[in-house]
Amino acid sequence: MINWDEVVGHQTVAARLKSMLSAGKIPHALLFAGPAGIGKSLAARVVSAGILCSSDQDKPCGQCHSCRLFSRNAHPDFSLLVPEGATIKIDQIRLLKSFAALTPAVSSGRVCLIDNAELMTVQAANSLLKLLEEPPPGFVFILVAGTGKPLLPTILSRCWKVQFHLLPAQVLEDALIQKGYAPEAAAVAARLSGGRMGKALNLLAPDGLALRNMAAQMLTVLQKDDMTAIWAETTRLAGLEAKDIIIVLEFFLYLLRDLLLIAGRYSEQLIYNIDLTRQLAGLVPFWPEKRSMAAMAAVKNTIRALEANANARLALEELLILLKDCPEEGE
């Protein structure tokens, strides 16, 4: 059953959308925008079900014939467009136009949800624009878009924008505990997720912390006076895909940040990797403030180089040597 209880956080946005549904005043085109993994697509599905819902009470009710069809992904008045491969293509928009020409079969209107709308080709976006300019009666478009690539200004100007934001760590932690996850695991995932429920759930999956643990091993290896171990670490990291190397380095930055907080005796509430607090405390003498700050700068430079398609092996070799030789206090 699909309902608003599934949407975590975003209370202000949810209240506004509920009010619009109750009043029957939904714009013909909505744009749900914000970072990935924060629940935009789920909220869009709930609103879609609410538009099609036949109840006079809270929408979606989850009980009416329309809601039951929607929950089974079998609603004839709902269309979902997602990228085919890397993009949403013009042929998909042409099929949408055929769907738009039909009359409602069950509900009083129809809805099309376009997920990852920013991945439309220019041709697809221009074709959609014609539908947005002259929408069929009772037809609602819901576009869901991330922050990586802008939509055409002409499409943006025809949509009522709903902005979604990253979730507070405590909100995520509480929601994860309600889902049945252990409190400590939920706390770690919520803090490392950066406010993204999707990422938090991935971190809680089996081996979800594998890349974080590789970053923690880097810290341990670097404190040893053993270049053989450092070269072995370079080989291990270089064997990952470029995107995973970047994720490991981002986790490494989080660990360095936690080391600074532990060294400064700040509140544990500020620490991300709370499950590693004892291990990190033992590394504090090797990572004084000056060394940690220099290391963070070096890691950020390496991430930028990898994002620009630098040779991963060479970039990692240079980074680990720099990290090994980062200046200590007084140097």
Tab-separated table of C-alpha atoms in Angstrom:
chain	number	residue	atom	x	y	z
A	1	MET	CA	0.000	0.000	0.000
A	2	ILE	CA	1.403	3.381	-0.999
A	3	ASN	CA	0.844	6.358	1.315
A	4	TRP	CA	2.561	9.374	2.858
A	5	ASP	CA	3.943	7.303	5.751
A	6	GLU	CA	6.565	5.968	3.340
A	7	VAL	CA	8.047	9.434	2.785
A	8	VAL	CA	10.777	10.156	5.352
A	9	GLY	CA	11.203	13.808	6.340
A	10	HIS	CA	10.312	16.666	3.972
A	11	GLN	CA	7.405	17.634	6.266
A	12	THR	CA	6.942	21.118	4.804
A	13	VAL	CA	6.903	19.862	1.224
A	14	ALA	CA	4.601	16.962	2.102
A	15	ALA	CA	2.144	19.256	3.895
A	16	ARG	CA	1.940	21.545	0.857
A	17	LEU	CA	1.402	18.654	-1.537
A	18	LYS	CA	-1.252	17.074	0.712
A	19	SER	CA	-3.096	20.376	0.830
A	20	MET	CA	-3.019	20.663	-2.961
A	21	LEU	CA	-4.319	17.118	-3.341
A	22	SER	CA	-7.152	17.702	-0.869
A	23	ALA	CA	-8.158	20.894	-2.658
A	24	GLY	CA	-7.867	19.280	-6.083
A	25	LYS	CA	-5.515	22.054	-7.190
A	26	ILE	CA	-2.542	20.235	-8.670
A	27	PRO	CA	-0.698	22.119	-11.441
A	28	HIS	CA	-0.558	20.349	-14.799
A	29	ALA	CA	3.248	20.060	-14.515
A	30	LEU	CA	5.316	19.541	-11.364
A	31	LEU	CA	9.081	19.364	-11.036
A	32	PHE	CA	10.507	17.520	-8.012
A	33	ALA	CA	14.130	18.664	-7.785
A	34	GLY	CA	16.994	17.922	-5.426
A	35	PRO	CA	20.002	15.673	-4.754
A	36	ALA	CA	19.860	11.961	-5.530
A	37	GLY	CA	18.683	9.448	-2.953
A	38	ILE	CA	16.593	11.770	-0.770
A	39	GLY	CA	13.131	10.411	-1.603
A	40	LYS	CA	11.993	12.595	-4.530
A	41	SER	CA	10.911	9.659	-6.689
A	42	LEU	CA	9.002	8.035	-3.836
A	43	ALA	CA	7.210	11.303	-3.073
A	44	ALA	CA	6.377	11.635	-6.779
A	45	ARG	CA	4.805	8.172	-6.768
A	46	VAL	CA	2.741	9.022	-3.686
A	47	VAL	CA	1.500	12.226	-5.329
A	48	SER	CA	0.732	10.321	-8.535
A	49	ALA	CA	-1.344	7.809	-6.576
A	50	GLY	CA	-3.044	10.699	-4.778
A	51	ILE	CA	-4.029	12.402	-8.022
A	52	LEU	CA	-5.593	9.171	-9.294
A	53	CYS	CA	-7.181	8.232	-5.943
A	54	SER	CA	-10.998	8.202	-5.866
A	55	SER	CA	-11.358	8.755	-2.111
A	56	ASP	CA	-12.828	11.962	-0.672
A	57	GLN	CA	-10.522	11.677	2.346
A	58	ASP	CA	-6.717	11.788	2.567
A	59	LYS	CA	-5.147	11.003	-0.783
A	60	PRO	CA	-3.843	8.479	-1.586
A	61	CYS	CA	-6.130	6.408	0.625
A	62	GLY	CA	-4.482	3.085	-0.233
A	63	GLN	CA	-7.851	1.323	-0.190
A	64	CYS	CA	-9.828	2.347	-3.262
A	65	HIS	CA	-9.725	0.459	-6.559
A	66	SER	CA	-7.385	3.049	-8.058
A	67	CYS	CA	-4.899	2.845	-5.170
A	68	ARG	CA	-4.912	-0.958	-5.252
A	69	LEU	CA	-4.170	-0.902	-8.982
A	70	PHE	CA	-1.406	1.635	-8.417
A	71	SER	CA	0.200	-0.467	-5.678
A	72	ARG	CA	0.297	-3.420	-8.086
A	73	ASN	CA	1.910	-1.250	-10.810
A	74	ALA	CA	-1.157	-1.955	-12.939
A	75	HIS	CA	-2.932	1.406	-13.133
A	76	PRO	CA	-4.015	2.095	-16.732
A	77	ASP	CA	-4.037	5.870	-16.183
A	78	PHE	CA	-0.446	6.055	-14.945
A	79	SER	CA	2.673	6.112	-17.109
A	80	LEU	CA	6.236	5.933	-15.813
A	81	LEU	CA	9.160	7.011	-17.999
A	82	VAL	CA	12.710	6.122	-16.972
A	83	PRO	CA	15.932	6.304	-18.976
A	84	GLU	CA	16.551	3.585	-21.529
A	85	GLY	CA	20.273	3.167	-21.111
A	86	ALA	CA	21.855	6.537	-20.383
A	87	THR	CA	19.068	8.800	-21.660
A	88	ILE	CA	15.347	9.291	-22.118
A	89	LYS	CA	14.858	9.199	-25.866
A	90	ILE	CA	12.467	10.912	-28.248
A	91	ASP	CA	10.773	7.586	-29.069
A	92	GLN	CA	9.720	7.344	-25.414
A	93	ILE	CA	8.136	10.793	-25.610
A	94	ARG	CA	6.320	9.775	-28.787
A	95	LEU	CA	4.830	6.817	-26.926
A	96	LEU	CA	3.868	9.205	-24.119
A	97	LYS	CA	1.988	11.337	-26.639
A	98	SER	CA	-0.023	8.273	-27.657
A	99	PHE	CA	-0.816	7.608	-23.988
A	100	ALA	CA	-1.790	11.256	-23.503
A	101	ALA	CA	-4.317	11.004	-26.340
A	102	LEU	CA	-6.315	8.305	-24.519
A	103	THR	CA	-9.240	8.955	-22.208
A	104	PRO	CA	-8.996	7.921	-18.526
A	105	ALA	CA	-9.916	4.275	-17.925
A	106	VAL	CA	-10.322	4.204	-14.132
A	107	SER	CA	-9.651	7.612	-12.612
A	108	SER	CA	-10.876	11.086	-13.466
A	109	GLY	CA	-7.460	12.048	-14.833
A	110	ARG	CA	-4.106	10.658	-15.853
A	111	VAL	CA	-0.533	11.052	-14.658
A	112	CYS	CA	2.873	10.651	-16.258
A	113	LEU	CA	5.926	10.466	-13.975
A	114	ILE	CA	9.254	11.115	-15.716
A	115	ASP	CA	12.107	9.986	-13.462
A	116	ASN	CA	15.639	11.324	-14.033
A	117	ALA	CA	14.094	13.908	-16.344
A	118	GLU	CA	17.425	15.696	-16.657
A	119	LEU	CA	18.594	12.741	-18.778
A	120	MET	CA	16.223	13.557	-21.625
A	121	THR	CA	17.955	14.144	-24.933
A	122	VAL	CA	17.484	17.596	-26.427
A	123	GLN	CA	15.135	16.089	-29.022
A	124	ALA	CA	13.083	14.350	-26.303
A	125	ALA	CA	12.927	17.522	-24.195
A	126	ASN	CA	11.746	19.611	-27.155
A	127	SER	CA	9.109	17.004	-27.979
A	128	LEU	CA	7.888	16.978	-24.365
A	129	LEU	CA	7.722	20.766	-24.394
A	130	LYS	CA	4.885	20.659	-26.914
A	131	LEU	CA	2.871	18.474	-24.538
A	132	LEU	CA	3.602	20.783	-21.607
A	133	GLU	CA	2.470	23.800	-23.632
A	134	GLU	CA	-0.851	22.195	-24.579
A	135	PRO	CA	-1.566	19.504	-21.962
A	136	PRO	CA	-4.564	17.202	-22.461
A	137	PRO	CA	-7.458	17.893	-20.057
A	138	GLY	CA	-6.916	16.307	-16.649
A	139	PHE	CA	-3.367	15.235	-17.481
A	140	VAL	CA	-0.590	15.862	-14.924
A	141	PHE	CA	3.148	15.604	-15.576
A	142	ILE	CA	5.522	14.990	-12.670
A	143	LEU	CA	9.186	15.398	-13.560
A	144	VAL	CA	11.828	14.204	-11.092
A	145	ALA	CA	15.295	15.636	-11.636
A	146	GLY	CA	18.629	15.635	-9.830
A	147	THR	CA	21.197	18.380	-9.611
A	148	GLY	CA	23.777	17.058	-12.055
A	149	LYS	CA	22.405	18.418	-15.324
A	150	PRO	CA	20.000	21.319	-15.872
A	151	LEU	CA	16.707	20.949	-17.693
A	152	LEU	CA	15.870	23.197	-20.622
A	153	PRO	CA	14.768	26.648	-19.385
A	154	THR	CA	11.627	26.342	-21.507
A	155	ILE	CA	10.629	23.201	-19.581
A	156	LEU	CA	11.505	24.725	-16.204
A	157	SER	CA	9.299	27.732	-16.960
A	158	ARG	CA	6.259	25.477	-17.445
A	159	CYS	CA	6.651	23.445	-14.244
A	160	TRP	CA	5.713	24.215	-10.652
A	161	LYS	CA	8.950	23.469	-8.825
A	162	VAL	CA	9.050	21.483	-5.578
A	163	GLN	CA	12.516	21.617	-4.010
A	164	PHE	CA	13.692	18.681	-1.880
A	165	HIS	CA	16.640	19.001	0.493
A	166	LEU	CA	19.066	16.652	2.236
A	167	LEU	CA	17.651	15.085	5.392
A	168	PRO	CA	19.047	15.740	8.889
A	169	ALA	CA	21.079	12.805	10.206
A	170	GLN	CA	18.815	12.354	13.234
A	171	VAL	CA	15.708	12.114	11.033
A	172	LEU	CA	17.403	9.432	8.941
A	173	GLU	CA	18.674	7.579	11.993
A	174	ASP	CA	15.221	7.449	13.581
A	175	ALA	CA	13.648	6.273	10.309
A	176	LEU	CA	16.233	3.516	9.893
A	177	ILE	CA	15.683	2.291	13.450
A	178	GLN	CA	11.932	2.174	12.736
A	179	LYS	CA	12.743	0.004	9.720
A	180	GLY	CA	14.367	-2.479	12.096
A	181	TYR	CA	18.079	-1.653	11.813
A	182	ALA	CA	20.300	-1.760	14.885
A	183	PRO	CA	20.742	1.702	16.468
A	184	GLU	CA	24.545	1.851	16.072
A	185	ALA	CA	24.419	0.696	12.448
A	186	ALA	CA	21.608	3.170	11.745
A	187	ALA	CA	23.617	5.998	13.320
A	188	VAL	CA	26.710	5.244	11.203
A	189	ALA	CA	24.708	4.937	7.976
A	190	ALA	CA	22.720	8.113	8.651
A	191	ARG	CA	25.854	10.166	9.308
A	192	LEU	CA	27.833	8.820	6.363
A	193	SER	CA	24.926	9.108	3.931
A	194	GLY	CA	25.058	12.873	3.749
A	195	GLY	CA	21.301	13.146	4.244
A	196	ARG	CA	20.345	10.581	1.587
A	197	MET	CA	18.047	7.725	2.549
A	198	GLY	CA	19.021	5.767	-0.565
A	199	LYS	CA	22.711	5.935	0.303
A	200	ALA	CA	22.017	5.060	3.944
A	201	LEU	CA	20.182	1.893	2.897
A	202	ASN	CA	23.071	0.952	0.599
A	203	LEU	CA	25.511	1.380	3.493
A	204	LEU	CA	23.372	-0.961	5.607
A	205	ALA	CA	23.360	-3.676	2.949
A	206	PRO	CA	25.785	-6.630	3.279
A	207	ASP	CA	29.298	-5.284	2.528
A	208	GLY	CA	27.778	-1.796	2.336
A	209	LEU	CA	30.702	-0.412	4.375
A	210	ALA	CA	33.382	-2.264	2.392
A	211	LEU	CA	34.723	0.886	0.712
A	212	ARG	CA	34.643	2.804	4.014
A	213	ASN	CA	36.630	-0.013	5.599
A	214	MET	CA	39.212	0.214	2.803
A	215	ALA	CA	39.624	3.891	3.652
A	216	ALA	CA	40.121	2.982	7.310
A	217	GLN	CA	42.784	0.452	6.309
A	218	MET	CA	44.591	3.221	4.418
A	219	LEU	CA	44.897	5.146	7.692
A	220	THR	CA	46.377	2.122	9.446
A	221	VAL	CA	48.832	1.319	6.652
A	222	LEU	CA	50.109	4.881	6.404
A	223	GLN	CA	51.199	4.968	10.051
A	224	LYS	CA	53.536	2.020	9.467
A	225	ASP	CA	57.106	2.552	8.332
A	226	ASP	CA	56.673	-0.026	5.576
A	227	MET	CA	56.754	1.098	1.954
A	228	THR	CA	55.984	-2.447	0.783
A	229	ALA	CA	52.627	-2.257	2.538
A	230	ILE	CA	51.966	1.136	0.951
A	231	TRP	CA	52.690	-0.194	-2.554
A	232	ALA	CA	50.398	-3.131	-1.850
A	233	GLU	CA	47.696	-0.701	-0.758
A	234	THR	CA	48.165	1.269	-3.984
A	235	THR	CA	47.722	-1.915	-6.041
A	236	ARG	CA	44.594	-2.854	-4.107
A	237	LEU	CA	42.979	0.547	-4.607
A	238	ALA	CA	44.000	0.842	-8.255
A	239	GLY	CA	42.120	-2.392	-8.951
A	240	LEU	CA	38.810	-0.667	-8.187
A	241	GLU	CA	36.661	1.187	-10.684
A	242	ALA	CA	37.372	4.926	-10.819
A	243	LYS	CA	34.048	5.826	-9.173
A	244	ASP	CA	34.749	3.438	-6.294
A	245	ILE	CA	38.250	4.871	-5.807
A	246	ILE	CA	36.679	8.302	-5.457
A	247	ILE	CA	34.191	6.956	-2.903
A	248	VAL	CA	37.062	5.424	-0.877
A	249	LEU	CA	38.863	8.770	-0.891
A	250	GLU	CA	35.687	10.576	0.170
A	251	PHE	CA	35.370	8.176	3.098
A	252	PHE	CA	39.049	8.858	3.866
A	253	LEU	CA	38.196	12.563	4.166
A	254	TYR	CA	35.421	11.720	6.621
A	255	LEU	CA	37.888	9.688	8.681
A	256	LEU	CA	40.426	12.517	8.752
A	257	ARG	CA	37.654	14.878	9.838
A	258	ASP	CA	36.719	12.494	12.653
A	259	LEU	CA	40.352	12.289	13.750
A	260	LEU	CA	40.429	16.079	14.127
A	261	LEU	CA	37.217	16.008	16.175
A	262	ILE	CA	38.488	13.216	18.421
A	263	ALA	CA	41.814	14.999	18.924
A	264	GLY	CA	39.936	18.169	19.849
A	265	ARG	CA	37.667	16.263	22.253
A	266	TYR	CA	34.519	17.409	20.476
A	267	SER	CA	31.113	15.830	21.108
A	268	GLU	CA	30.663	12.305	19.774
A	269	GLN	CA	27.457	13.544	18.133
A	270	LEU	CA	29.635	15.270	15.527
A	271	ILE	CA	31.605	12.144	14.606
A	272	TYR	CA	30.530	10.251	11.487
A	273	ASN	CA	32.323	6.920	11.963
A	274	ILE	CA	31.188	6.328	15.529
A	275	ASP	CA	31.701	2.576	15.180
A	276	LEU	CA	35.442	3.234	14.678
A	277	THR	CA	35.895	5.778	17.465
A	278	ARG	CA	38.235	3.594	19.526
A	279	GLN	CA	40.339	2.651	16.503
A	280	LEU	CA	40.579	6.283	15.388
A	281	ALA	CA	41.519	7.437	18.881
A	282	GLY	CA	44.555	5.161	18.691
A	283	LEU	CA	45.621	6.829	15.430
A	284	VAL	CA	45.356	10.413	16.700
A	285	PRO	CA	49.085	10.682	17.641
A	286	PHE	CA	50.094	9.853	14.053
A	287	TRP	CA	47.587	12.340	12.581
A	288	PRO	CA	48.051	15.655	14.398
A	289	GLU	CA	46.162	18.672	13.089
A	290	LYS	CA	48.784	19.955	10.639
A	291	ARG	CA	49.278	16.514	9.074
A	292	SER	CA	45.537	15.868	8.872
A	293	MET	CA	44.848	19.207	7.178
A	294	ALA	CA	47.648	18.655	4.648
A	295	ALA	CA	46.349	15.150	3.980
A	296	MET	CA	42.820	16.426	3.367
A	297	ALA	CA	44.093	18.918	0.810
A	298	ALA	CA	46.081	16.198	-0.980
A	299	VAL	CA	43.087	13.843	-1.073
A	300	LYS	CA	40.807	16.552	-2.486
A	301	ASN	CA	43.356	17.268	-5.234
A	302	THR	CA	43.485	13.565	-6.108
A	303	ILE	CA	39.693	13.325	-6.288
A	304	ARG	CA	39.645	16.264	-8.703
A	305	ALA	CA	42.359	14.604	-10.810
A	306	LEU	CA	40.439	11.300	-10.952
A	307	GLU	CA	37.240	13.111	-11.904
A	308	ALA	CA	39.242	14.593	-14.783
A	309	ASN	CA	40.228	11.051	-15.892
A	310	ALA	CA	43.772	11.030	-14.536
A	311	ASN	CA	45.629	7.700	-14.498
A	312	ALA	CA	44.324	6.051	-11.327
A	313	ARG	CA	47.483	4.089	-10.505
A	314	LEU	CA	49.799	7.075	-10.850
A	315	ALA	CA	47.434	9.390	-8.991
A	316	LEU	CA	47.159	6.940	-6.083
A	317	GLU	CA	50.909	6.364	-5.932
A	318	GLU	CA	51.517	10.098	-5.744
A	319	LEU	CA	48.802	10.525	-3.123
A	320	LEU	CA	50.016	7.767	-0.796
A	321	ILE	CA	53.576	9.047	-0.963
A	322	LEU	CA	52.320	12.544	-0.128
A	323	LEU	CA	50.237	11.197	2.740
A	324	LYS	CA	53.198	9.276	4.097
A	325	ASP	CA	55.333	12.419	4.025
A	326	CYS	CA	52.721	14.936	5.199
A	327	PRO	CA	54.321	17.399	7.630
A	328	GLU	CA	53.883	16.893	11.340
A	329	GLU	CA	53.508	19.560	14.006
A	330	GLY	CA	56.512	21.849	14.060
A	331	GLU	CA	57.896	20.757	10.676
